[in-house]
Amino acid sequence: MRATLLGAAIALVAGVAVAMPASAANPIITSVYTADPAPLVVGNTMYVYAGRDEAASGQQNFLMREWRVLSSTDAASWTDHGAKANIGTFRWVGADAWASEVEPRNGKYYWYTSVNGNGPGWMDIGVAVGDSPLGPFADAKGGPLISDSTPNSSGLNIDPTVFTDDDGQAYLYWGSYWGARAAKLKPNMIELDGPVVTPQGLANFWEAPFMFKRNGLYYMIYAANDTNGCVTSSSYACQRYATATSPMGPWTHRGVVLGQVSSTTNHAGVVQFNGQWYMVYHNAQAPGGGNFRRSVAVDLLHFNADGTMQRVVQTVAGPPPNPGGSGNVALTATASTSYVSPWENLAAVNNGATPTSSADRSNLVYGNWPEQGTQWLEYTWPSARSINRTAVYWFDDDQGIDLPASCRLQYWTGSAYADLPGQFATAANTFNTITFPTVSTTRLRLNITAKTGLSTGVLEWQAFAA
Ligand code: FUB
């Protein structure tokens, strides 16, 4: 088994490392090699948990002994907190600190890890626990959660992903060598709650599952290595994804969300942070990098209106800074409207996008065609926000939706809507900003009046805390 995985990686080690400028934003850290990233948002911080590749230059296998934590408050600049767990965290473990993921519950943080547990077989899944996203972490169980002795376990028990649903039920997925597995976890997060099952529908699954939920739909991204639209050689891997209406599946395969990367292995995670979706993955792009000297990168992930994911564009620049909650309170508002076209999406208005033009359809779009006259868009917050500035990027599809004739801004006084001074500009291809004396309100409303015979649309509507 081991020879198969390593052989695949070895076959293409030569020549794939491409040195990138040290100032590049991707990879997000170049002082050490990092791999198998798993993102987690806590408060205003995105954490990335990653293994460390310690293989010497030219070494043809993994040397991995610790897991590090990186963090960011804008998804663009990163802090390396160093190793927060290592193979010594688990007394029963001898080597191979492979892919891991952290899941919070009841104020604790459970770190699920792939490890060589010195028992029968090769890899196991362990779990450590800490009181904060940065630990300190200690073994939560004193032995493997999953091993080769676990009935119906995977051919290679690595790459855990844990997802907790809205009802509090947690699910563990894992596996490699085309053997995806799933089980429920008990509320203590360190014991299985029922049998290990083989999930259905994860087409071409190879390894590295990562599960999340968006708009009531469950998503599983995972590494595949087929040459049928995934990779040019099965030594490499892409990220395919599937969706399901139930956390245990069955899953429906949806396509490729991340193409081949420059390392043979491909391991990724998805997270929403300050209203924007991100994919965190690894490649071999750091100076001196390679298949066993990998590095973590972050790029934007965009959803289509029907919930499918667009293929991630791998960039050197990385995503633009997104300080989110430090300014744009729209990201935490609930949006409502007098009308949205069924094929467009109200979520577009506060998903944190930065449009490139008024015709930009690369992110979600709000439009109210064929409605005419005055339509409203509103933000609601559960408690009052102090706001003194707002900005709108208008949508113009050069068909039924055009820039508006005018737009009036109102806020909720607690008993009625009141006008805020000034009229919005209606310029294309830019944020139209309006400032006003600070109001403390739970609702902000745009009354958008269309040009005769036309409808209106919005790509992004921001509101800033005073
Ligand atoms: O980093 C070691 C292994 O390589 C991971 O567990 C797999 O997902 C692959 O990335």
PDB file of C-alpha atoms and ligand atoms in Angstrom, residues 5 35-36 53 62 64 98-99 114 158-159 207-208 265-267 282 294, ligand 1:
ATOM      1  CA  LEU A   5       1.202   6.139  -2.611  1.00  0.00           C
ATOM      2  CA  ALA A  35       0.968  20.773   3.438  1.00  0.00           C
ATOM      3  CA  ASP A  36      -2.557  19.430   3.809  1.00  0.00           C
ATOM      4  CA  ASP A  53       7.135  18.891   5.116  1.00  0.00           C
ATOM      5  CA  PHE A  62       7.483  12.351   3.257  1.00  0.00           C
ATOM      6  CA  MET A  64       6.398  14.932   8.531  1.00  0.00           C
ATOM      7  CA  TRP A  98      -0.041  13.587   7.820  1.00  0.00           C
ATOM      8  CA  ALA A  99      -3.238  15.479   7.019  1.00  0.00           C
ATOM      9  CA  SER A 114      -3.418  11.119  10.350  1.00  0.00           C
ATOM     10  CA  ILE A 158      -5.771   9.056   6.711  1.00  0.00           C
ATOM     11  CA  ASP A 159      -7.173  12.497   5.915  1.00  0.00           C
ATOM     12  CA  GLU A 207      -8.208  10.733  -0.741  1.00  0.00           C
ATOM     13  CA  ALA A 208      -8.342  14.078   1.138  1.00  0.00           C
ATOM     14  CA  THR A 265      -0.674  15.336  -4.040  1.00  0.00           C
ATOM     15  CA  ASN A 266      -3.640  17.697  -3.895  1.00  0.00           C
ATOM     16  CA  HIS A 267      -5.270  18.456  -0.551  1.00  0.00           C
ATOM     17  CA  HIS A 282      -1.097  23.122  -1.305  1.00  0.00           C
ATOM     18  CA  ARG A 294       4.895  21.479  -0.401  1.00  0.00           C
TER      19      ARG A 294
HETATM   20  O1  FUB B   1       0.812  14.792   3.468  1.00  0.00           O
HETATM   21  C1  FUB B   1       0.712  13.408   3.472  1.00  0.00           C
HETATM   22  C2  FUB B   1      -0.441  12.948   2.623  1.00  0.00           C
HETATM   23  O2  FUB B   1      -0.287  13.442   1.325  1.00  0.00           O
HETATM   24  C3  FUB B   1      -1.791  13.452   3.034  1.00  0.00           C
HETATM   25  O3  FUB B   1      -2.352  12.809   4.144  1.00  0.00           O
HETATM   26  C4  FUB B   1      -2.533  13.269   1.771  1.00  0.00           C
HETATM   27  O4  FUB B   1      -3.763  13.934   1.726  1.00  0.00           O
HETATM   28  C5  FUB B   1      -1.547  13.805   0.784  1.00  0.00           C
HETATM   29  O5  FUB B   1      -1.617  15.205   0.708  1.00  0.00           O
END
